[in-house]
Short mmCIF file of C-alpha atoms in Angstrom, two decimals:
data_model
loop_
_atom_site.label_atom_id
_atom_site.label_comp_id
_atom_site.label_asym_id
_atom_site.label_seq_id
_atom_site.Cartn_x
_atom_site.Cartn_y
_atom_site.Cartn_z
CA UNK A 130 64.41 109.38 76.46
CA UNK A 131 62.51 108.58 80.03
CA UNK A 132 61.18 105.77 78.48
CA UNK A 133 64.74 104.61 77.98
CA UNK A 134 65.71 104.69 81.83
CA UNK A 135 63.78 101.40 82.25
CA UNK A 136 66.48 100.27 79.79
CA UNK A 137 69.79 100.89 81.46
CA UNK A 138 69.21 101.70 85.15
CA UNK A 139 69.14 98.04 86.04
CA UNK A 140 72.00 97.45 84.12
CA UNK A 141 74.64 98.98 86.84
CA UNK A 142 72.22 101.44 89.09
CA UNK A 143 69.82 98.81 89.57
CA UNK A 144 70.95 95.93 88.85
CA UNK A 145 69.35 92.62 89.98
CA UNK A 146 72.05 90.47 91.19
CA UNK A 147 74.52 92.73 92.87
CA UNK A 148 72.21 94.95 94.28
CA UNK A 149 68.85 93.37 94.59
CA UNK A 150 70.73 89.83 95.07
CA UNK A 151 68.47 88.58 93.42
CA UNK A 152 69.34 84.98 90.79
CA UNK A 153 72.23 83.89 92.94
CA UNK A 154 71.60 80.86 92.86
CA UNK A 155 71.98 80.24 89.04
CA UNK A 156 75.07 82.42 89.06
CA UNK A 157 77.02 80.39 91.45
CA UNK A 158 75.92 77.26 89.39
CA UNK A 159 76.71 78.10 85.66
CA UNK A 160 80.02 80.70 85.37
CA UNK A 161 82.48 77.95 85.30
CA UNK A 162 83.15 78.62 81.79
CA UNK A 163 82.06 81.74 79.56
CA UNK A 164 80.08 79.24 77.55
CA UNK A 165 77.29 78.14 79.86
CA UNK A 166 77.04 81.53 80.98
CA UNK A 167 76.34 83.39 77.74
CA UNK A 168 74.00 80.30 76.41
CA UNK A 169 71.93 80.76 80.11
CA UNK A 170 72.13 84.49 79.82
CA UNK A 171 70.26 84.20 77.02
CA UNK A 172 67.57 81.68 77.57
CA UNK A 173 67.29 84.10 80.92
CA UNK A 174 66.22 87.20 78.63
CA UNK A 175 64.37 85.42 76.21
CA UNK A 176 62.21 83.98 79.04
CA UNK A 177 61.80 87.42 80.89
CA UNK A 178 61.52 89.48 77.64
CA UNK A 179 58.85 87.18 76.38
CA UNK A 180 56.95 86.64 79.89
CA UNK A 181 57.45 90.48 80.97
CA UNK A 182 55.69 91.46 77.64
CA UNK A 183 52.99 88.60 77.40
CA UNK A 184 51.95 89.48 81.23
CA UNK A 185 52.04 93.13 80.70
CA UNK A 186 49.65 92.53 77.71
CA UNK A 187 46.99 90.78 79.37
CA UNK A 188 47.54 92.41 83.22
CA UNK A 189 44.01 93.67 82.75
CA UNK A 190 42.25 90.30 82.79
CA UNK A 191 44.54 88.50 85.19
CA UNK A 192 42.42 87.90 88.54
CA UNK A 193 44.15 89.21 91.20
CA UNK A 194 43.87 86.25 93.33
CA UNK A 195 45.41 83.73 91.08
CA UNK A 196 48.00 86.65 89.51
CA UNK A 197 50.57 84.49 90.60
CA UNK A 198 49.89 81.10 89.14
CA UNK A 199 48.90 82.96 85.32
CA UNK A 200 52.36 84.33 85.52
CA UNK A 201 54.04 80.90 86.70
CA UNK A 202 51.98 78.95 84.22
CA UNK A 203 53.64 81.65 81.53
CA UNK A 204 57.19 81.61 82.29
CA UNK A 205 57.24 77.81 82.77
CA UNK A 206 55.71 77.58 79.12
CA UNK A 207 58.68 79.59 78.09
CA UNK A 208 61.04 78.18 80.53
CA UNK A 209 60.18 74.15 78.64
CA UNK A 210 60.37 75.67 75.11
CA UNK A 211 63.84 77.75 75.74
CA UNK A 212 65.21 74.27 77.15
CA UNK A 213 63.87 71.89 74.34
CA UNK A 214 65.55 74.67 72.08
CA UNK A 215 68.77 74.20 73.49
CA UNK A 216 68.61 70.63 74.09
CA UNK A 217 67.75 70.46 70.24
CA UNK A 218 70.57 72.73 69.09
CA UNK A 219 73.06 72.49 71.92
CA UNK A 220 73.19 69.49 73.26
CA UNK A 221 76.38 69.21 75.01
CA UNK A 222 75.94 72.74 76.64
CA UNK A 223 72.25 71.73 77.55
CA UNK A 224 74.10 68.74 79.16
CA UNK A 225 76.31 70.82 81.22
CA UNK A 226 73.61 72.88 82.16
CA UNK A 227 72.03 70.37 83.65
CA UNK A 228 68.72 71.45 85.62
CA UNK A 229 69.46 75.08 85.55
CA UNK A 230 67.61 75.90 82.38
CA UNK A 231 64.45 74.07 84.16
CA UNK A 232 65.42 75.99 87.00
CA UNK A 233 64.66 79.57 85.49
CA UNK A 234 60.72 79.08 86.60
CA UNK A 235 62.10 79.58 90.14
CA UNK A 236 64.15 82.29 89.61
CA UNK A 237 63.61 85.96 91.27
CA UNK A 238 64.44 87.49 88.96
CA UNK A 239 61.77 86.43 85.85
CA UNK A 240 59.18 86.19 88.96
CA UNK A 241 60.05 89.23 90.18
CA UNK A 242 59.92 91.89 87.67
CA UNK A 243 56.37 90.60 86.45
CA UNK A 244 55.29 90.94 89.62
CA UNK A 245 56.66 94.27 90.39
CA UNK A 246 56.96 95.82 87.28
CA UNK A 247 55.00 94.20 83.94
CA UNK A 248 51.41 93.42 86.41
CA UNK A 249 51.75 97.68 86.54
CA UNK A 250 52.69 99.09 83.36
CA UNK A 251 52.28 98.77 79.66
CA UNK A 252 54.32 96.02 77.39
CA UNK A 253 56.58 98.83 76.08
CA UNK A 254 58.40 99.86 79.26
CA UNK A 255 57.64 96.25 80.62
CA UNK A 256 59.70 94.97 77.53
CA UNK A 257 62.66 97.65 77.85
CA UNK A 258 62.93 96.71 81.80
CA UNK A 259 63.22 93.47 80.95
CA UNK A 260 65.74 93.63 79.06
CA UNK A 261 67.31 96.02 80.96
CA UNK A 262 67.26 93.29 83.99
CA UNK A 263 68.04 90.86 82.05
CA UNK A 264 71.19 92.56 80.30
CA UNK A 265 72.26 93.24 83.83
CA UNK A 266 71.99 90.34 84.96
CA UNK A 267 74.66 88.14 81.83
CA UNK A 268 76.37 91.24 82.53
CA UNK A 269 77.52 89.91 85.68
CA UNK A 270 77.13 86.32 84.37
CA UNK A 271 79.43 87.23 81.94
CA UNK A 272 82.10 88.46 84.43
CA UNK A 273 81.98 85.82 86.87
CA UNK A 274 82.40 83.30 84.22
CA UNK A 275 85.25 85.11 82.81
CA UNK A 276 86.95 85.31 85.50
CA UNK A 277 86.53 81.75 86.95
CA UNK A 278 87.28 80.30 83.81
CA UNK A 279 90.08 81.84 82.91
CA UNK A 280 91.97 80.93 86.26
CA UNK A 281 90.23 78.02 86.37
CA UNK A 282 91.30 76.67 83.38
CA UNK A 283 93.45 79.28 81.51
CA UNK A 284 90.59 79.12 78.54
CA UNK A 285 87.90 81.48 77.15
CA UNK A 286 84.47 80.11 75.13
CA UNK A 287 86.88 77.03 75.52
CA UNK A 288 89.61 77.91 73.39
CA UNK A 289 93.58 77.90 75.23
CA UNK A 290 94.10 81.27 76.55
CA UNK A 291 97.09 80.45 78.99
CA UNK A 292 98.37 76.98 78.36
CA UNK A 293 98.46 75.01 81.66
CA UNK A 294 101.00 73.41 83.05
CA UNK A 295 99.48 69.73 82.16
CA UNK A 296 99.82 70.94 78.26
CA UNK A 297 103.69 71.96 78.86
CA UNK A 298 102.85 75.65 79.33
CA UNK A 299 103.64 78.12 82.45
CA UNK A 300 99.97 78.56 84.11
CA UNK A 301 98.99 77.03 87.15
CA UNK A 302 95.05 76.26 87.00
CA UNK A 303 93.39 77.89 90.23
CA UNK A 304 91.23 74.73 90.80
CA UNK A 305 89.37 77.14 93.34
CA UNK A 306 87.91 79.19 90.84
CA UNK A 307 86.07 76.08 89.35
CA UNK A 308 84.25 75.56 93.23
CA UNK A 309 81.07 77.50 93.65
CA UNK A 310 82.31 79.17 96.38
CA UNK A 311 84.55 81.40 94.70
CA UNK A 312 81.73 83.13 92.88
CA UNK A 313 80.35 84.09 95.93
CA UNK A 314 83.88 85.63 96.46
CA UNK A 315 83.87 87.31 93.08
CA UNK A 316 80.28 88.38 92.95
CA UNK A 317 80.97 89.92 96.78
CA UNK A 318 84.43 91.78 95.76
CA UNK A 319 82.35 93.14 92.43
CA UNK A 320 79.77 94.51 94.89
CA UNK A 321 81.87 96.05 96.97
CA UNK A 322 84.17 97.58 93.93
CA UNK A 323 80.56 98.99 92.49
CA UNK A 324 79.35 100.14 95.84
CA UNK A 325 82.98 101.84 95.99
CA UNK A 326 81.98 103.79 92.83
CA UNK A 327 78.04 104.37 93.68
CA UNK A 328 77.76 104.84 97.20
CA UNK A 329 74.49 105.63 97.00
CA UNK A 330 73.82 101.54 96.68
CA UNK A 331 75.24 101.29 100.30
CA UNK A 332 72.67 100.27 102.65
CA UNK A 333 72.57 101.84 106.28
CA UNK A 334 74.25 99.67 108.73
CA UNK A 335 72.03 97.65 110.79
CA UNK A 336 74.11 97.98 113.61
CA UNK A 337 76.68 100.94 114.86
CA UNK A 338 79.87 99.57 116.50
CA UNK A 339 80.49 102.48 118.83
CA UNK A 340 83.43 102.75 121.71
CA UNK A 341 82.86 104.19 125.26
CA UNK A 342 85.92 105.82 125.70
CA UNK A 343 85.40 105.11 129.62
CA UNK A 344 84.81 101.62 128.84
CA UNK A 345 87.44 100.05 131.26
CA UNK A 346 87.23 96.28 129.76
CA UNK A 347 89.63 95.37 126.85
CA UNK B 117 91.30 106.33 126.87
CA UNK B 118 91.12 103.42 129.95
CA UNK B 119 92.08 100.70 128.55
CA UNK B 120 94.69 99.13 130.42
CA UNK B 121 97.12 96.67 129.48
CA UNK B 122 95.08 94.16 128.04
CA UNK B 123 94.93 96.40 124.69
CA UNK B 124 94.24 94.43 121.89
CA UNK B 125 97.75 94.24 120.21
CA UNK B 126 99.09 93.21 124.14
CA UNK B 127 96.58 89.73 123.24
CA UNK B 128 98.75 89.62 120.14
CA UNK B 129 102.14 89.97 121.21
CA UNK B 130 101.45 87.31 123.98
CA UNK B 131 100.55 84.63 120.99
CA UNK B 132 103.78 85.78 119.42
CA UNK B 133 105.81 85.02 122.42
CA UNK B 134 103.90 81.70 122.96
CA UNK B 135 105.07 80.89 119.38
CA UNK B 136 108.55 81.59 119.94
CA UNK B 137 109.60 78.04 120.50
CA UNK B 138 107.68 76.48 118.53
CA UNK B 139 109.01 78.64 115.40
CA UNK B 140 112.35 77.39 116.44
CA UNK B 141 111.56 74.34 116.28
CA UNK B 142 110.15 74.33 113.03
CA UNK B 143 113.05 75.65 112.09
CA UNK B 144 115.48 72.90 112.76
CA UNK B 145 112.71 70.59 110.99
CA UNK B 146 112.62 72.00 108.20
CA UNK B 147 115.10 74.57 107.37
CA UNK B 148 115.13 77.51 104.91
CA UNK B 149 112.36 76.79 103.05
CA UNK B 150 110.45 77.34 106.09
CA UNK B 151 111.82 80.68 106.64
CA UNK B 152 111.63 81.79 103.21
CA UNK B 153 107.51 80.51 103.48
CA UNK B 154 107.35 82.85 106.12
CA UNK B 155 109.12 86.09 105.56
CA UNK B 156 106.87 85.83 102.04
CA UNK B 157 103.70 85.65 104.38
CA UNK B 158 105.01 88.32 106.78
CA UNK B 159 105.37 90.20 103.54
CA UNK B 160 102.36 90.07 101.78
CA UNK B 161 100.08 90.66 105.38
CA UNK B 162 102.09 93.76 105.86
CA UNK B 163 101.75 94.86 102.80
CA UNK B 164 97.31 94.38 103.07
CA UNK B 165 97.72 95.38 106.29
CA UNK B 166 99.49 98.97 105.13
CA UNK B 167 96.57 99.10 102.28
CA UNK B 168 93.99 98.85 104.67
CA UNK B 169 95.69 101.24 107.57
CA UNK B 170 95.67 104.15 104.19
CA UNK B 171 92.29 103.11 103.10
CA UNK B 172 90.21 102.72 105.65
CA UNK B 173 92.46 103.78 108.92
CA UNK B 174 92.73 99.75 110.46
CA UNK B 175 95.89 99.94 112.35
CA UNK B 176 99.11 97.56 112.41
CA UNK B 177 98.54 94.42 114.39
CA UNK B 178 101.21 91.93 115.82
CA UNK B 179 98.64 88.97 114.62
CA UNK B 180 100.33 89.39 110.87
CA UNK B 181 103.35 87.22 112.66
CA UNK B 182 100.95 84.78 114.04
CA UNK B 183 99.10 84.40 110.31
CA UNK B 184 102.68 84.12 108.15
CA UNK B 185 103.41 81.26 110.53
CA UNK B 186 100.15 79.21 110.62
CA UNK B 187 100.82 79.62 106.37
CA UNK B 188 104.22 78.80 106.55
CA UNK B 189 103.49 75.82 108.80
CA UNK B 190 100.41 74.42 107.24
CA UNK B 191 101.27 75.19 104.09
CA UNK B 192 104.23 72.61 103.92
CA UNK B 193 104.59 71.17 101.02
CA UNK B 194 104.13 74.33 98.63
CA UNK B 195 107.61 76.00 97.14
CA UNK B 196 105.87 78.14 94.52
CA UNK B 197 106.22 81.20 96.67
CA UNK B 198 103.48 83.20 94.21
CA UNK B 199 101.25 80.44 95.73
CA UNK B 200 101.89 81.64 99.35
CA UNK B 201 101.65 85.43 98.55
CA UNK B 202 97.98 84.40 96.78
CA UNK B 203 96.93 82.71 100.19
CA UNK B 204 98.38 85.28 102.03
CA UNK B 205 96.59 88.24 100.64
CA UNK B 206 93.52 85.87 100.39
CA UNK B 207 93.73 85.32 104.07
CA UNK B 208 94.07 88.62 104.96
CA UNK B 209 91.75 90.50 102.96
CA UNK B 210 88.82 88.25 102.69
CA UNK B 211 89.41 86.69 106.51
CA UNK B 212 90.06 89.77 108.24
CA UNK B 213 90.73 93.19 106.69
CA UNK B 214 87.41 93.58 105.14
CA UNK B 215 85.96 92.39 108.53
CA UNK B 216 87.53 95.78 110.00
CA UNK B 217 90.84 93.51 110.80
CA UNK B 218 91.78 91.73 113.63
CA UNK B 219 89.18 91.54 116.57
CA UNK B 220 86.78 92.24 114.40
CA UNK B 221 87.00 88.82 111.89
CA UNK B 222 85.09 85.57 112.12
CA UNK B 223 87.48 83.20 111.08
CA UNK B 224 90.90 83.35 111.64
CA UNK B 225 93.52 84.17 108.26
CA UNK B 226 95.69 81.76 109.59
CA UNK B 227 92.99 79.41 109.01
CA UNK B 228 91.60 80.67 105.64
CA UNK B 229 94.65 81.01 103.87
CA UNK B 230 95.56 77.50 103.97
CA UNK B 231 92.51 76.68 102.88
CA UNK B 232 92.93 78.31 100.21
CA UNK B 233 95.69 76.91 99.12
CA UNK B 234 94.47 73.39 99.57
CA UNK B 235 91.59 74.45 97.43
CA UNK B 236 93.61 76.05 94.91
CA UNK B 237 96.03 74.07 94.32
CA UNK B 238 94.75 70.51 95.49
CA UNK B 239 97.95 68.54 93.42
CA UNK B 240 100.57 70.06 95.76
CA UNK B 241 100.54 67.75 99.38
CA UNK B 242 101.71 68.86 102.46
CA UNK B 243 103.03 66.95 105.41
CA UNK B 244 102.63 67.88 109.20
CA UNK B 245 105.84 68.34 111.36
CA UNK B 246 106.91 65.74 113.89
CA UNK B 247 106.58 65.40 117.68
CA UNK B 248 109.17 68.14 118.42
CA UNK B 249 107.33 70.95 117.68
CA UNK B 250 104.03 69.63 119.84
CA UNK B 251 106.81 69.96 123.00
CA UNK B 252 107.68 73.36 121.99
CA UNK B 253 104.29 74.52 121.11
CA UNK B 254 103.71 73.03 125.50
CA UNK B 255 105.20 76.20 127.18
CA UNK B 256 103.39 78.32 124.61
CA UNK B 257 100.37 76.81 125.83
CA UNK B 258 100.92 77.39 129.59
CA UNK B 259 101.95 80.91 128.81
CA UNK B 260 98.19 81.50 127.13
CA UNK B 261 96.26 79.34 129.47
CA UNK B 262 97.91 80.87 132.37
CA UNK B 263 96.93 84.82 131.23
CA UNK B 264 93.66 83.68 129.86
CA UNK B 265 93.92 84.16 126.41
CA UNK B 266 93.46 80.38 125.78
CA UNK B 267 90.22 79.56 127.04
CA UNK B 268 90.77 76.00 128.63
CA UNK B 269 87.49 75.02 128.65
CA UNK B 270 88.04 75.17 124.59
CA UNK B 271 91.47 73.49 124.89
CA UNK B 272 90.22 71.04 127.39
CA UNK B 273 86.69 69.84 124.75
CA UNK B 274 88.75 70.00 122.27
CA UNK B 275 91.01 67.07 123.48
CA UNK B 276 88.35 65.39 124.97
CA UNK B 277 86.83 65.38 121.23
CA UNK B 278 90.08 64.57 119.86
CA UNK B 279 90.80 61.20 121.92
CA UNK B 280 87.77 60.11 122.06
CA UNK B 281 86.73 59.98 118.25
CA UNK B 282 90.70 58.82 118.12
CA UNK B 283 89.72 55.57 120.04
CA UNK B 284 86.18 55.19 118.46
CA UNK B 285 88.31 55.36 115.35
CA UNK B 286 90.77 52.15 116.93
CA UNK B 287 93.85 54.10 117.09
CA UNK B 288 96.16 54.72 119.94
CA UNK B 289 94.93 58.08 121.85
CA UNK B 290 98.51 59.53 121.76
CA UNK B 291 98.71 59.29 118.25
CA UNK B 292 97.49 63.08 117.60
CA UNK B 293 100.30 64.45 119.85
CA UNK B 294 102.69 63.02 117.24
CA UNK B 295 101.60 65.59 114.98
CA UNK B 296 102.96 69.25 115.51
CA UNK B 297 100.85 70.70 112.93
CA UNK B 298 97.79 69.46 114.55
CA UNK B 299 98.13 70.42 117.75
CA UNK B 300 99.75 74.22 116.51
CA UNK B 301 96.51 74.16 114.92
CA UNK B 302 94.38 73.34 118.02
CA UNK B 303 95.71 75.95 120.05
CA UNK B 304 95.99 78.54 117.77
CA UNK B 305 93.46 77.84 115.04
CA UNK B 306 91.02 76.61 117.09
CA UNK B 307 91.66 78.46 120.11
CA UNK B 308 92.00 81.93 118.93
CA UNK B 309 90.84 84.09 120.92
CA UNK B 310 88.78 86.19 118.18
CA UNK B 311 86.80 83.29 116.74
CA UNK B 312 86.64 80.81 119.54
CA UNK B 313 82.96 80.35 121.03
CA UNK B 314 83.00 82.77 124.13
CA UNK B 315 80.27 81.66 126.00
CA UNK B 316 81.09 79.01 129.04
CA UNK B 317 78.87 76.46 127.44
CA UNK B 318 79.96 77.43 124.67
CA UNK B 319 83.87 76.72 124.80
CA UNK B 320 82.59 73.06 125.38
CA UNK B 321 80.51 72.74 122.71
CA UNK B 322 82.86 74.65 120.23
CA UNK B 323 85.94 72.52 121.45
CA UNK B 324 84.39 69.27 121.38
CA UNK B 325 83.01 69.90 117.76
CA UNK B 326 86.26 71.06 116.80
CA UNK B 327 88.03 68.19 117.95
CA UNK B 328 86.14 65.72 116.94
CA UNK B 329 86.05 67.00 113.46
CA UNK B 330 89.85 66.86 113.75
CA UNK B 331 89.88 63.22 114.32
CA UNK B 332 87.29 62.57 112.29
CA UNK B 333 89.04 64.41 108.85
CA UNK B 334 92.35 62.62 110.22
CA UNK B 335 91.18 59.29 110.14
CA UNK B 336 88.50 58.89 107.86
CA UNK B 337 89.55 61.47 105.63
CA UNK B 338 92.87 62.81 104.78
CA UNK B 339 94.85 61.28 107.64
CA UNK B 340 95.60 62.57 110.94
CA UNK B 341 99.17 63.60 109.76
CA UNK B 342 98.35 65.78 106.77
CA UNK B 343 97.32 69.95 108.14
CA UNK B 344 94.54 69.87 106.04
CA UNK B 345 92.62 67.78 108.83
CA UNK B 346 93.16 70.49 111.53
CA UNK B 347 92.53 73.42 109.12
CA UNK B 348 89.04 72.00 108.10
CA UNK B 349 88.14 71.13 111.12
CA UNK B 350 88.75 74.74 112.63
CA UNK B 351 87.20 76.65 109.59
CA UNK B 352 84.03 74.58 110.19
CA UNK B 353 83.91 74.91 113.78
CA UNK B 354 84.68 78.50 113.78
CA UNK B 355 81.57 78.79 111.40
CA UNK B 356 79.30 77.31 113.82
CA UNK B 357 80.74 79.02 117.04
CA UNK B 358 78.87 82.34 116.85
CA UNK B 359 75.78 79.66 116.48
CA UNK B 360 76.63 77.91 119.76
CA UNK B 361 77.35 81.26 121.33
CA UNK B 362 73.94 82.74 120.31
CA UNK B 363 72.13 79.11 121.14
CA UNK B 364 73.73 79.19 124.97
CA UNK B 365 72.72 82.89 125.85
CA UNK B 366 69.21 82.00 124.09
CA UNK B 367 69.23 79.43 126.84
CA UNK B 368 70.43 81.62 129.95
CA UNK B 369 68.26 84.32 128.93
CA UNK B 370 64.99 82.22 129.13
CA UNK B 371 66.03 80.67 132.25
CA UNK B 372 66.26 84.31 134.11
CA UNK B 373 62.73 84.43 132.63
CA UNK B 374 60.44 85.31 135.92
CA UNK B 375 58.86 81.82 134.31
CA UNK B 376 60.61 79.62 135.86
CA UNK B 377 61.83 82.10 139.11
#
């Protein structure tokens, strides 16, 4: 059952974008619609499940010195077949995708769990906490691009949800949500709703605003 | 506890009284609908405002009157009232509350919730008010110069930024003053108090960025008569004031280096 922890402590407890902030950058880009989300979220695990496990296996005879470039080299391997795959099967979501597939070399995320966690420990628990991480991280995916599509657009996966008012129907399309701005609004509102629920994610403040009580200025 | 008069909801009340007249005016321009924009606003601030006093002990502040009438101003041209109470509680939650409410914010709600409105809802258009409100807005003015709470070194960069980009532009240098919107927006957008650069340097910088980027978004962008020019231009320039502010003490601090003594 320990074993298991690597499994679902990054889903909430430690979870790599809202409390490591780690992958922002992709998470802004593709939740405009539930559909680019779930097909990245899972070119994202298949890349760290398959790198986390292949670097685990051979950690022994990786040179320290060039630990970094073995691991890059492996996860942009991956990284080229996930995105011929989808380009071959999906072409229209591979379109809107654009470089973001391509763009899963850089992220901290696949980086940063083979460095911290599958260069130290065995391919079983490197395997279970990547998919932990990676579950946690379309986990979020998932609810930022439910939420900005559906007031974006009033649609789900594409299909009419709320019909707009441009179709004859009553809902008034939040253009907002479709700007990458508001994720950063979303993704900071669901950080602060889980930190509400697990204080024990709350950092100590950097700084203390404190009041002299003599303090004659206003 | 010494705190005089200056307390922070006496900074507030003042930039209610300074709107007085200009509220009145807006409301011979433009009626009801006006009204009904704000008392929605007033609404929905109190209302956050209330939420946060419960949850996290921020007390009341005056500055909700202030906030419903930079929305109900710059937000002319929606009549969905929903979309108001949306901006509103955007404004005041994401601009202020969460910041530990007002004194403690970086940008000002009455700037962020009409941005989010033009962002929301880009199809509706709004239209600034005309010259009669800029004369009622004047005494306003005076009144916050006069105590202080108006920094004029912001006011002052600010219109030098405005005319000047104005003529660079070819247009005739009193053609901002037309605009009530704009200039509500210039003294109490870009001059609040709370987000306004502080420093001396500072107000200079900040108000001449701010300005310009007014004309600027007027006339290249959106024209000088439409709200959204002003409301841009402060949201941007109240981003980079804490920049300026932190630049110009970098640079009095290394001049009281014994280096150059």
């Amino acid at each position: 059952m320990r074993a298991l922890r690597h499994l679902y402590s990054p889903i909430i407890d430690q979870n790599p974008i809202t409390l490591q902030i780690l992958g922002i950058c992709s998470a802004l880009a593709v939740t405009t619609s539930m559909t680019t989300s779930a097909v990245m979220a899972v070119a994202l695990i298949a890349v760290l499940v398959i790198s986390s496990l292949v670097i685990s296996a051979i950690r022994r005879h990786i040179p320290n010195t060039i630990r970094l470039i073995v691991q890059i080299t492996i996860i942009a391997s991956l990284v080229i077949v996930a995105d011929q795959l989808i380009q071959a099967f999906a072409f229209n979501v591979s379109q809107r995708l654009s470089i973001f597939v391509g763009l899963i070399v850089t992220n901290c995320l696949v980086l940063g769990r083979a460095e911290a966690f599958a260069m130290q420990n065995p391919p079983g628990p490197a395997l279970l906490d990547a998919l932990g991480n990676g579950l946690g991280y379309s986990l979020i995916l998932l609810i930022v691009g439910f939420i900005r599509e559906l007031l974006g657009a009033g649609t789900l996966f594409g299909f009419t949800v709320f019909v707009s008012i441009y179709d004859g129907g009553w809902f008034t399309p939040l253009n907002f949500m479709l700007l990458a701005p508001s994720a950063f609004f979303i993704l900071g509102l669901l950080i602060w709703g889980i930190r509400t629920f697990r204080p024990a994610q709350i950092e100590p403040p950097d700084y203390k605003i404190t009041i002299d009580p003599n303090r004659r200025a206003p | 506890m010494n705190v005089g008069i200056w307390h922070r909801n006496m900074v507030a009340w003042l930039l209610v009284a300074a709107l007085l007249p200009a509220a009145a005016a807006v409301l011979v321009e433009q009626g009801g609908i006006a009204a009904a924009r704000f008392g929605v606003a007033l609404a929905t601030l109190l209302f956050w405002q209330g939420v946060f006093m419960i949850v996290r002990a921020q007390p009341f502040s005056p500055i909700a009157l202030v906030t419903a009438f930079a929305v109900s101003l710059l937000a002319s041209g929606t009549t969905e009232l929903w979309q108001i109470v949306l901006a509103a509680s955007f404004g005041a939650v994401i601009g202020e509350q969460i910041f530990g409410g007002w004194g403690r914010n970086f940008i000002p709600a009455g700037v962020v919730a009409p941005a989010f409105l033009y962002f929301a809802f880009p199809e509706v258009s709004h239209a600034g008010t005309g010259a009669l409100v800029t004369l009622a807005l004047a005494p306003g003015a005076l009144i916050l110069l006069v105590t202080g709470i108006l920094s004029w070194r912001v006011l002052v960069g600010a219109l030098i930024g405005l005319v000047l980009l104005t003529m660079v532009f070819g247009h005739a240098p009193a053609a901002p003053f037309m605009q009530g919107s704009l200039i509500f927006g210039l003294i109490f957008l870009v001059g609040d108090p709370v987000c306004a650069a502080s420093t001396r340097g500072g107000g200079w910088l900040y108000g001449a960025l701010a300005g310009g980027l007014i004309a600027l978004l007027g006339w290249a962008d959106v024209g000088i008569g439409a709200p959204q020019a002003v409301v841009f231009a402060a949201l941007l320039a109240a981003i980079f004031a804490p920049l300026i502010d932190a630049g110009i003490i970098a640079m009095t601090t290394k001049q009281w280096s014994p280096h150059n003594a």
